[in-house]
Amino acid sequence: MGKGRYLLKRFIYIVFVFFIISILMFAIYKSMPGDPVAIMLGDSKTSMKPEAYQALYDQMAERLGQNKPLPVQYFGWMGNMLTGNFGYSTEYKKEVSQIIAAPMTNTILLNLFTMFVVFVISIPLGIATAVRKNGVFDKAVQVVTIVGYSLPSFIIALLAIFAFAVKIPIFPISGVRTAGFEGNSFQMALDTLWHMALPVIVMSISGIGSITRYVRAAMIDVLRMDYIKTARSKGLREKVVIYVHAFRNALIPVVTIATAWVVSLFGGSIVIENVFLWPGLGQTLINGLMQRDFSVVLTMQMFYVVLSLAGNVIMDIAY
């Protein structure tokens, strides 16, 4: 009962924060220069009579809800968003929901593979370095991880492109699929994985560095505890002591940093997506900002807000 009440309080708190952030985002959007209706109409003003243009402008303003008071516009926008209607794109002349489906799939796919690679490598590596603390293996891993953790992702991306796409042309530089490629679904999936390999490697490097160091530090702290010495004195196998007793108790700080890293991963992928021309949410967001397509930008921003808040809930449940 106590856990349920705690999670209910957290949920109410997150809903409150969501609405506060949405109001701030909407206010920022409204304060930015540029008229969405004029952008939507494009060059119509120069080719139409002023009366006809004004009538068309008023009609479009009514359609987009731009002629209503700001509080009414906000509640209308929020009500539509909560029901899956994210607005109309002034750049693509389509519903935003039709535009973001494919980019969101590409971004989620890229980040899921990155998470898989990072956790599969970093957790065993962090445990191994903690068990072999101050040994040659531990010191070598510490040097590599701190370099990977310290370098900005775009620097790693440029080095990776130079090494594995220019000097040794193993991976393609950009895109999701090879132009003109045809094959069955399995061959198409392999082609997508081939294009995804270099961005995933680049995004994984900093994640492996940070998660490995946190796992190592947490495991070292736990391995010093008296109950670990007691478990060993009882004759338990070393693997049981490390993976059952020590690692489980080291998970709390690891869960904290891992959840924060997963949330930041989606935001950080914006840079990598633009470097590798990966058609995901990052490119959609940048294009929306450049073209002042505010319906798309607001939708993308609220997606990242929901992702961050959901990460906090997941972290609480994991605790």
mmCIF file of C-alpha atoms in Angstrom:
data_model
loop_
_atom_site.group_PDB
_atom_site.id
_atom_site.type_symbol
_atom_site.label_atom_id
_atom_site.label_comp_id
_atom_site.label_asym_id
_atom_site.label_seq_id
_atom_site.Cartn_x
_atom_site.Cartn_y
_atom_site.Cartn_z
ATOM 1 C CA MET A 1 0.000 0.000 0.000
ATOM 2 C CA GLY A 2 2.835 2.371 0.878
ATOM 3 C CA LYS A 3 4.594 1.752 -2.449
ATOM 4 C CA GLY A 4 1.357 2.322 -4.363
ATOM 5 C CA ARG A 5 0.734 5.618 -2.565
ATOM 6 C CA TYR A 6 4.313 6.728 -3.261
ATOM 7 C CA LEU A 7 4.043 5.928 -6.977
ATOM 8 C CA LEU A 8 0.673 7.708 -7.142
ATOM 9 C CA LYS A 9 2.252 10.827 -5.633
ATOM 10 C CA ARG A 10 5.095 10.620 -8.120
ATOM 11 C CA PHE A 11 2.628 10.285 -10.982
ATOM 12 C CA ILE A 12 0.647 13.345 -9.822
ATOM 13 C CA TYR A 13 3.888 15.292 -9.463
ATOM 14 C CA ILE A 14 4.991 14.324 -12.982
ATOM 15 C CA VAL A 15 1.620 15.315 -14.474
ATOM 16 C CA PHE A 16 1.918 18.695 -12.724
ATOM 17 C CA VAL A 17 5.463 19.211 -14.040
ATOM 18 C CA PHE A 18 4.346 18.184 -17.547
ATOM 19 C CA PHE A 19 1.692 20.899 -17.650
ATOM 20 C CA ILE A 20 4.017 23.550 -16.221
ATOM 21 C CA ILE A 21 6.660 22.758 -18.868
ATOM 22 C CA SER A 22 4.021 22.703 -21.604
ATOM 23 C CA ILE A 23 2.893 26.222 -20.614
ATOM 24 C CA LEU A 24 6.498 27.462 -20.692
ATOM 25 C CA MET A 25 7.153 25.822 -24.055
ATOM 26 C CA PHE A 26 3.958 27.251 -25.528
ATOM 27 C CA ALA A 27 4.821 30.732 -24.217
ATOM 28 C CA ILE A 28 8.318 30.539 -25.729
ATOM 29 C CA TYR A 29 6.847 29.367 -29.021
ATOM 30 C CA LYS A 30 4.408 32.281 -29.089
ATOM 31 C CA SER A 31 7.109 34.826 -28.259
ATOM 32 C CA MET A 32 9.329 33.750 -31.161
ATOM 33 C CA PRO A 33 9.338 35.921 -34.304
ATOM 34 C CA GLY A 34 7.428 34.699 -37.315
ATOM 35 C CA ASP A 35 3.762 34.386 -38.247
ATOM 36 C CA PRO A 36 2.709 30.728 -38.760
ATOM 37 C CA VAL A 37 -0.214 31.802 -40.959
ATOM 38 C CA ALA A 38 1.998 33.955 -43.215
ATOM 39 C CA ILE A 39 4.558 31.139 -43.398
ATOM 40 C CA MET A 40 1.786 28.717 -44.328
ATOM 41 C CA LEU A 41 0.555 30.967 -47.135
ATOM 42 C CA GLY A 42 4.084 31.445 -48.511
ATOM 43 C CA ASP A 43 4.297 33.786 -51.526
ATOM 44 C CA SER A 44 0.538 34.104 -51.937
ATOM 45 C CA LYS A 45 0.648 37.727 -50.783
ATOM 46 C CA THR A 46 2.596 38.872 -53.856
ATOM 47 C CA SER A 47 0.315 37.057 -56.323
ATOM 48 C CA MET A 48 -3.068 37.961 -54.830
ATOM 49 C CA LYS A 49 -5.101 41.085 -54.319
ATOM 50 C CA PRO A 50 -4.936 42.448 -50.754
ATOM 51 C CA GLU A 51 -8.649 41.718 -50.115
ATOM 52 C CA ALA A 52 -8.372 38.144 -51.370
ATOM 53 C CA TYR A 53 -5.164 37.569 -49.435
ATOM 54 C CA GLN A 54 -6.729 38.931 -46.230
ATOM 55 C CA ALA A 55 -9.746 36.664 -46.658
ATOM 56 C CA LEU A 56 -7.440 33.672 -47.224
ATOM 57 C CA TYR A 57 -5.313 34.756 -44.244
ATOM 58 C CA ASP A 58 -8.359 34.943 -41.967
ATOM 59 C CA GLN A 59 -9.554 31.554 -43.201
ATOM 60 C CA MET A 60 -6.162 29.956 -42.522
ATOM 61 C CA ALA A 61 -5.881 31.668 -39.117
ATOM 62 C CA GLU A 62 -9.275 30.211 -38.221
ATOM 63 C CA ARG A 63 -8.161 26.754 -39.386
ATOM 64 C CA LEU A 64 -4.933 26.895 -37.362
ATOM 65 C CA GLY A 65 -6.631 28.488 -34.349
ATOM 66 C CA GLN A 66 -4.336 31.531 -34.474
ATOM 67 C CA ASN A 67 -7.146 34.100 -34.171
ATOM 68 C CA LYS A 68 -8.145 33.080 -30.637
ATOM 69 C CA PRO A 69 -6.848 34.388 -27.269
ATOM 70 C CA LEU A 70 -3.626 32.763 -26.060
ATOM 71 C CA PRO A 71 -5.216 30.812 -23.162
ATOM 72 C CA VAL A 72 -7.795 29.374 -25.570
ATOM 73 C CA GLN A 73 -5.023 28.508 -28.041
ATOM 74 C CA TYR A 74 -3.059 26.737 -25.293
ATOM 75 C CA PHE A 75 -5.974 24.649 -24.051
ATOM 76 C CA GLY A 76 -6.933 23.806 -27.615
ATOM 77 C CA TRP A 77 -3.368 22.765 -28.430
ATOM 78 C CA MET A 78 -2.999 20.716 -25.255
ATOM 79 C CA GLY A 79 -6.377 19.045 -25.722
ATOM 80 C CA ASN A 80 -5.478 18.106 -29.287
ATOM 81 C CA MET A 81 -2.047 16.837 -28.248
ATOM 82 C CA LEU A 82 -3.464 14.612 -25.508
ATOM 83 C CA THR A 83 -5.775 13.026 -28.091
ATOM 84 C CA GLY A 84 -2.997 12.434 -30.626
ATOM 85 C CA ASN A 85 -3.614 15.492 -32.812
ATOM 86 C CA PHE A 86 -0.238 17.281 -32.891
ATOM 87 C CA GLY A 87 -1.221 20.059 -35.244
ATOM 88 C CA TYR A 88 -0.494 20.985 -38.852
ATOM 89 C CA SER A 89 2.963 21.453 -40.334
ATOM 90 C CA THR A 90 3.411 24.760 -42.143
ATOM 91 C CA GLU A 91 6.479 23.403 -43.971
ATOM 92 C CA TYR A 92 5.285 19.980 -45.123
ATOM 93 C CA LYS A 93 1.591 20.943 -45.502
ATOM 94 C CA LYS A 94 0.631 17.772 -43.620
ATOM 95 C CA GLU A 95 -0.521 16.705 -40.201
ATOM 96 C CA VAL A 96 2.433 16.496 -37.803
ATOM 97 C CA SER A 97 1.480 12.920 -36.884
ATOM 98 C CA GLN A 98 2.058 11.895 -40.508
ATOM 99 C CA ILE A 99 5.504 13.514 -40.527
ATOM 100 C CA ILE A 100 7.011 12.219 -37.286
ATOM 101 C CA ALA A 101 6.071 8.523 -37.591
ATOM 102 C CA ALA A 102 9.053 7.458 -39.738
ATOM 103 C CA PRO A 103 11.659 9.716 -38.002
ATOM 104 C CA MET A 104 10.504 8.533 -34.573
ATOM 105 C CA THR A 105 10.860 4.900 -35.660
ATOM 106 C CA ASN A 106 14.392 5.583 -36.929
ATOM 107 C CA THR A 107 15.416 7.410 -33.744
ATOM 108 C CA ILE A 108 13.980 4.756 -31.426
ATOM 109 C CA LEU A 109 15.667 2.019 -33.467
ATOM 110 C CA LEU A 110 19.035 3.788 -33.330
ATOM 111 C CA ASN A 111 18.809 4.413 -29.583
ATOM 112 C CA LEU A 112 17.579 0.913 -28.712
ATOM 113 C CA PHE A 113 20.550 -0.676 -30.466
ATOM 114 C CA THR A 114 22.883 1.785 -28.747
ATOM 115 C CA MET A 115 21.405 0.946 -25.330
ATOM 116 C CA PHE A 116 21.769 -2.772 -26.026
ATOM 117 C CA VAL A 117 25.433 -2.417 -27.018
ATOM 118 C CA VAL A 118 26.259 -0.147 -24.059
ATOM 119 C CA PHE A 119 24.678 -2.323 -21.356
ATOM 120 C CA VAL A 120 25.949 -5.609 -22.797
ATOM 121 C CA ILE A 121 29.532 -4.281 -22.768
ATOM 122 C CA SER A 122 29.674 -1.822 -19.857
ATOM 123 C CA ILE A 123 28.086 -3.882 -17.060
ATOM 124 C CA PRO A 124 30.333 -6.970 -17.410
ATOM 125 C CA LEU A 125 33.316 -4.689 -18.033
ATOM 126 C CA GLY A 126 32.602 -2.626 -14.918
ATOM 127 C CA ILE A 127 32.273 -5.762 -12.794
ATOM 128 C CA ALA A 128 35.483 -7.232 -14.221
ATOM 129 C CA THR A 129 37.487 -4.060 -13.533
ATOM 130 C CA ALA A 130 36.131 -3.838 -9.977
ATOM 131 C CA VAL A 131 37.131 -7.432 -9.245
ATOM 132 C CA ARG A 132 40.591 -6.798 -10.739
ATOM 133 C CA LYS A 133 40.998 -3.363 -9.128
ATOM 134 C CA ASN A 134 44.388 -1.679 -9.714
ATOM 135 C CA GLY A 135 45.521 -4.484 -12.001
ATOM 136 C CA VAL A 136 46.868 -3.994 -15.519
ATOM 137 C CA PHE A 137 43.467 -4.791 -17.055
ATOM 138 C CA ASP A 138 41.712 -2.320 -14.766
ATOM 139 C CA LYS A 139 44.164 0.499 -15.473
ATOM 140 C CA ALA A 140 43.988 -0.085 -19.242
ATOM 141 C CA VAL A 141 40.180 -0.002 -19.203
ATOM 142 C CA GLN A 142 40.199 3.147 -17.039
ATOM 143 C CA VAL A 143 42.371 4.982 -19.570
ATOM 144 C CA VAL A 144 40.196 3.934 -22.510
ATOM 145 C CA THR A 145 36.906 4.733 -20.781
ATOM 146 C CA ILE A 146 37.958 8.165 -19.559
ATOM 147 C CA VAL A 147 39.055 9.079 -23.095
ATOM 148 C CA GLY A 148 35.750 7.846 -24.534
ATOM 149 C CA TYR A 149 33.796 9.609 -21.801
ATOM 150 C CA SER A 150 35.658 12.915 -22.227
ATOM 151 C CA LEU A 151 35.577 13.319 -26.017
ATOM 152 C CA PRO A 152 32.512 15.110 -27.468
ATOM 153 C CA SER A 153 30.319 12.843 -29.581
ATOM 154 C CA PHE A 154 30.727 14.907 -32.746
ATOM 155 C CA ILE A 155 34.530 14.632 -32.480
ATOM 156 C CA ILE A 156 34.219 10.849 -32.136
ATOM 157 C CA ALA A 157 31.827 10.864 -35.106
ATOM 158 C CA LEU A 158 34.282 12.745 -37.335
ATOM 159 C CA LEU A 159 37.155 10.454 -36.306
ATOM 160 C CA ALA A 160 35.003 7.375 -36.933
ATOM 161 C CA ILE A 161 33.964 8.629 -40.379
ATOM 162 C CA PHE A 162 37.591 9.337 -41.274
ATOM 163 C CA ALA A 163 38.777 5.925 -40.018
ATOM 164 C CA PHE A 164 35.957 3.579 -41.079
ATOM 165 C CA ALA A 165 34.358 5.335 -44.031
ATOM 166 C CA VAL A 166 37.276 7.166 -45.707
ATOM 167 C CA LYS A 167 40.558 5.422 -44.914
ATOM 168 C CA ILE A 168 39.040 1.951 -44.492
ATOM 169 C CA PRO A 169 35.649 2.097 -46.264
ATOM 170 C CA ILE A 170 33.794 -0.461 -44.161
ATOM 171 C CA PHE A 171 30.624 1.451 -43.299
ATOM 172 C CA PRO A 172 28.488 3.959 -45.233
ATOM 173 C CA ILE A 173 28.563 7.586 -44.094
ATOM 174 C CA SER A 174 24.885 8.476 -44.243
ATOM 175 C CA GLY A 175 21.329 7.336 -44.748
ATOM 176 C CA VAL A 176 19.243 4.383 -43.628
ATOM 177 C CA ARG A 177 19.449 2.253 -46.771
ATOM 178 C CA THR A 178 21.605 1.984 -49.864
ATOM 179 C CA ALA A 179 20.165 3.997 -52.760
ATOM 180 C CA GLY A 180 18.439 1.719 -55.239
ATOM 181 C CA PHE A 181 18.906 -1.359 -53.062
ATOM 182 C CA GLU A 182 16.331 -4.105 -53.584
ATOM 183 C CA GLY A 183 15.956 -7.380 -51.750
ATOM 184 C CA ASN A 184 13.799 -9.348 -49.370
ATOM 185 C CA SER A 185 12.925 -8.134 -45.870
ATOM 186 C CA PHE A 186 15.925 -9.886 -44.301
ATOM 187 C CA GLN A 187 18.353 -8.304 -46.776
ATOM 188 C CA MET A 188 16.747 -4.893 -46.212
ATOM 189 C CA ALA A 189 17.152 -5.322 -42.448
ATOM 190 C CA LEU A 190 20.827 -6.226 -42.875
ATOM 191 C CA ASP A 191 21.342 -3.171 -45.070
ATOM 192 C CA THR A 192 19.740 -0.959 -42.412
ATOM 193 C CA LEU A 193 21.935 -2.497 -39.703
ATOM 194 C CA TRP A 194 25.000 -1.860 -41.881
ATOM 195 C CA HIS A 195 24.066 1.831 -42.177
ATOM 196 C CA MET A 196 23.280 1.974 -38.463
ATOM 197 C CA ALA A 197 26.572 0.422 -37.333
ATOM 198 C CA LEU A 198 28.751 3.552 -37.380
ATOM 199 C CA PRO A 199 26.263 5.860 -35.599
ATOM 200 C CA VAL A 200 25.660 3.165 -32.965
ATOM 201 C CA ILE A 201 29.409 2.721 -32.413
ATOM 202 C CA VAL A 202 29.878 6.482 -32.002
ATOM 203 C CA MET A 203 26.931 6.863 -29.613
ATOM 204 C CA SER A 204 28.013 3.809 -27.603
ATOM 205 C CA ILE A 205 31.548 4.988 -26.876
ATOM 206 C CA SER A 206 30.691 7.693 -24.342
ATOM 207 C CA GLY A 207 27.943 5.533 -22.823
ATOM 208 C CA ILE A 208 30.277 2.589 -22.337
ATOM 209 C CA GLY A 209 32.842 4.895 -20.748
ATOM 210 C CA SER A 210 30.458 6.456 -18.238
ATOM 211 C CA ILE A 211 28.403 3.361 -17.316
ATOM 212 C CA THR A 212 31.537 1.214 -16.945
ATOM 213 C CA ARG A 213 33.065 3.689 -14.512
ATOM 214 C CA TYR A 214 29.884 3.902 -12.433
ATOM 215 C CA VAL A 215 29.464 0.130 -12.308
ATOM 216 C CA ARG A 216 33.120 -0.215 -11.268
ATOM 217 C CA ALA A 217 32.813 2.409 -8.520
ATOM 218 C CA ALA A 218 29.565 0.942 -7.170
ATOM 219 C CA MET A 219 30.953 -2.593 -7.177
ATOM 220 C CA ILE A 220 34.158 -1.549 -5.394
ATOM 221 C CA ASP A 221 32.102 0.088 -2.628
ATOM 222 C CA VAL A 222 29.902 -2.987 -2.216
ATOM 223 C CA LEU A 223 32.804 -5.463 -2.277
ATOM 224 C CA ARG A 224 34.221 -3.727 0.806
ATOM 225 C CA MET A 225 31.092 -4.433 2.854
ATOM 226 C CA ASP A 226 31.137 -6.871 5.770
ATOM 227 C CA TYR A 227 28.346 -9.044 4.368
ATOM 228 C CA ILE A 228 30.499 -9.784 1.302
ATOM 229 C CA LYS A 229 33.276 -11.012 3.601
ATOM 230 C CA THR A 230 30.686 -13.092 5.448
ATOM 231 C CA ALA A 231 29.403 -14.598 2.205
ATOM 232 C CA ARG A 232 32.929 -15.546 1.201
ATOM 233 C CA SER A 233 33.670 -17.020 4.644
ATOM 234 C CA LYS A 234 30.641 -19.294 4.244
ATOM 235 C CA GLY A 235 32.332 -20.874 1.241
ATOM 236 C CA LEU A 236 30.076 -19.462 -1.460
ATOM 237 C CA ARG A 237 31.470 -19.520 -4.953
ATOM 238 C CA GLU A 238 33.079 -16.259 -6.085
ATOM 239 C CA LYS A 239 30.614 -15.887 -8.970
ATOM 240 C CA VAL A 240 27.690 -16.165 -6.543
ATOM 241 C CA VAL A 241 29.254 -13.573 -4.241
ATOM 242 C CA ILE A 242 29.894 -11.132 -7.104
ATOM 243 C CA TYR A 243 26.796 -11.503 -9.264
ATOM 244 C CA VAL A 244 24.142 -12.352 -6.649
ATOM 245 C CA HIS A 245 25.207 -10.557 -3.465
ATOM 246 C CA ALA A 246 27.447 -7.709 -4.632
ATOM 247 C CA PHE A 247 26.022 -6.651 -7.984
ATOM 248 C CA ARG A 248 22.398 -6.639 -6.847
ATOM 249 C CA ASN A 249 23.245 -4.207 -4.050
ATOM 250 C CA ALA A 250 25.333 -2.098 -6.421
ATOM 251 C CA LEU A 251 22.390 -1.607 -8.772
ATOM 252 C CA ILE A 252 20.841 1.439 -7.063
ATOM 253 C CA PRO A 253 23.520 3.975 -8.090
ATOM 254 C CA VAL A 254 23.885 2.180 -11.430
ATOM 255 C CA VAL A 255 20.139 2.467 -12.114
ATOM 256 C CA THR A 256 20.297 6.196 -11.365
ATOM 257 C CA ILE A 257 23.056 6.959 -13.830
ATOM 258 C CA ALA A 258 21.784 4.467 -16.409
ATOM 259 C CA THR A 259 18.314 6.036 -16.428
ATOM 260 C CA ALA A 260 19.747 9.538 -16.727
ATOM 261 C CA TRP A 261 22.005 8.366 -19.543
ATOM 262 C CA VAL A 262 19.130 6.749 -21.463
ATOM 263 C CA VAL A 263 17.115 9.973 -21.267
ATOM 264 C CA SER A 264 20.080 12.081 -22.388
ATOM 265 C CA LEU A 265 20.824 9.580 -25.154
ATOM 266 C CA PHE A 266 17.724 10.578 -27.115
ATOM 267 C CA GLY A 267 18.613 14.249 -26.830
ATOM 268 C CA GLY A 268 22.250 13.649 -27.689
ATOM 269 C CA SER A 269 21.336 11.637 -30.771
ATOM 270 C CA ILE A 270 20.202 14.885 -32.425
ATOM 271 C CA VAL A 271 23.850 15.763 -33.110
ATOM 272 C CA ILE A 272 24.770 12.286 -34.355
ATOM 273 C CA GLU A 273 21.701 12.082 -36.585
ATOM 274 C CA ASN A 274 22.710 15.318 -38.296
ATOM 275 C CA VAL A 275 26.341 14.251 -38.683
ATOM 276 C CA PHE A 276 25.355 10.938 -40.293
ATOM 277 C CA LEU A 277 22.254 12.335 -42.045
ATOM 278 C CA TRP A 278 20.167 9.760 -40.214
ATOM 279 C CA PRO A 279 16.497 10.682 -40.871
ATOM 280 C CA GLY A 280 15.326 10.673 -37.275
ATOM 281 C CA LEU A 281 13.752 13.097 -34.831
ATOM 282 C CA GLY A 282 16.986 15.083 -34.632
ATOM 283 C CA GLN A 283 16.882 16.057 -38.290
ATOM 284 C CA THR A 284 13.153 16.721 -38.089
ATOM 285 C CA LEU A 285 13.670 19.018 -35.099
ATOM 286 C CA ILE A 286 16.531 20.948 -36.723
ATOM 287 C CA ASN A 287 14.591 21.345 -39.988
ATOM 288 C CA GLY A 288 11.545 22.502 -38.028
ATOM 289 C CA LEU A 289 13.602 25.133 -36.212
ATOM 290 C CA MET A 290 15.218 26.326 -39.435
ATOM 291 C CA GLN A 291 11.847 26.589 -41.221
ATOM 292 C CA ARG A 292 9.992 27.908 -38.144
ATOM 293 C CA ASP A 293 7.631 24.965 -38.315
ATOM 294 C CA PHE A 294 6.554 25.441 -34.719
ATOM 295 C CA SER A 295 3.932 22.673 -34.597
ATOM 296 C CA VAL A 296 6.637 20.141 -35.410
ATOM 297 C CA VAL A 297 9.121 21.749 -32.994
ATOM 298 C CA LEU A 298 6.639 21.815 -30.119
ATOM 299 C CA THR A 299 5.712 18.179 -30.706
ATOM 300 C CA MET A 300 9.373 17.130 -30.705
ATOM 301 C CA GLN A 301 10.114 19.129 -27.566
ATOM 302 C CA MET A 302 7.141 17.666 -25.698
ATOM 303 C CA PHE A 303 8.254 14.170 -26.746
ATOM 304 C CA TYR A 304 11.593 14.760 -25.026
ATOM 305 C CA VAL A 305 9.793 16.177 -21.966
ATOM 306 C CA VAL A 306 7.594 13.069 -21.720
ATOM 307 C CA LEU A 307 10.666 10.871 -22.196
ATOM 308 C CA SER A 308 12.509 12.630 -19.372
ATOM 309 C CA LEU A 309 9.541 12.416 -17.007
ATOM 310 C CA ALA A 310 8.956 8.762 -17.906
ATOM 311 C CA GLY A 311 12.614 8.101 -17.119
ATOM 312 C CA ASN A 312 12.051 9.416 -13.591
ATOM 313 C CA VAL A 313 9.071 7.097 -13.115
ATOM 314 C CA ILE A 314 11.019 4.104 -14.410
ATOM 315 C CA MET A 315 13.871 4.964 -12.060
ATOM 316 C CA ASP A 316 11.481 5.079 -9.082
ATOM 317 C CA ILE A 317 9.958 1.716 -10.028
ATOM 318 C CA ALA A 318 13.408 0.200 -10.506
ATOM 319 C CA TYR A 319 14.413 1.364 -7.013
#
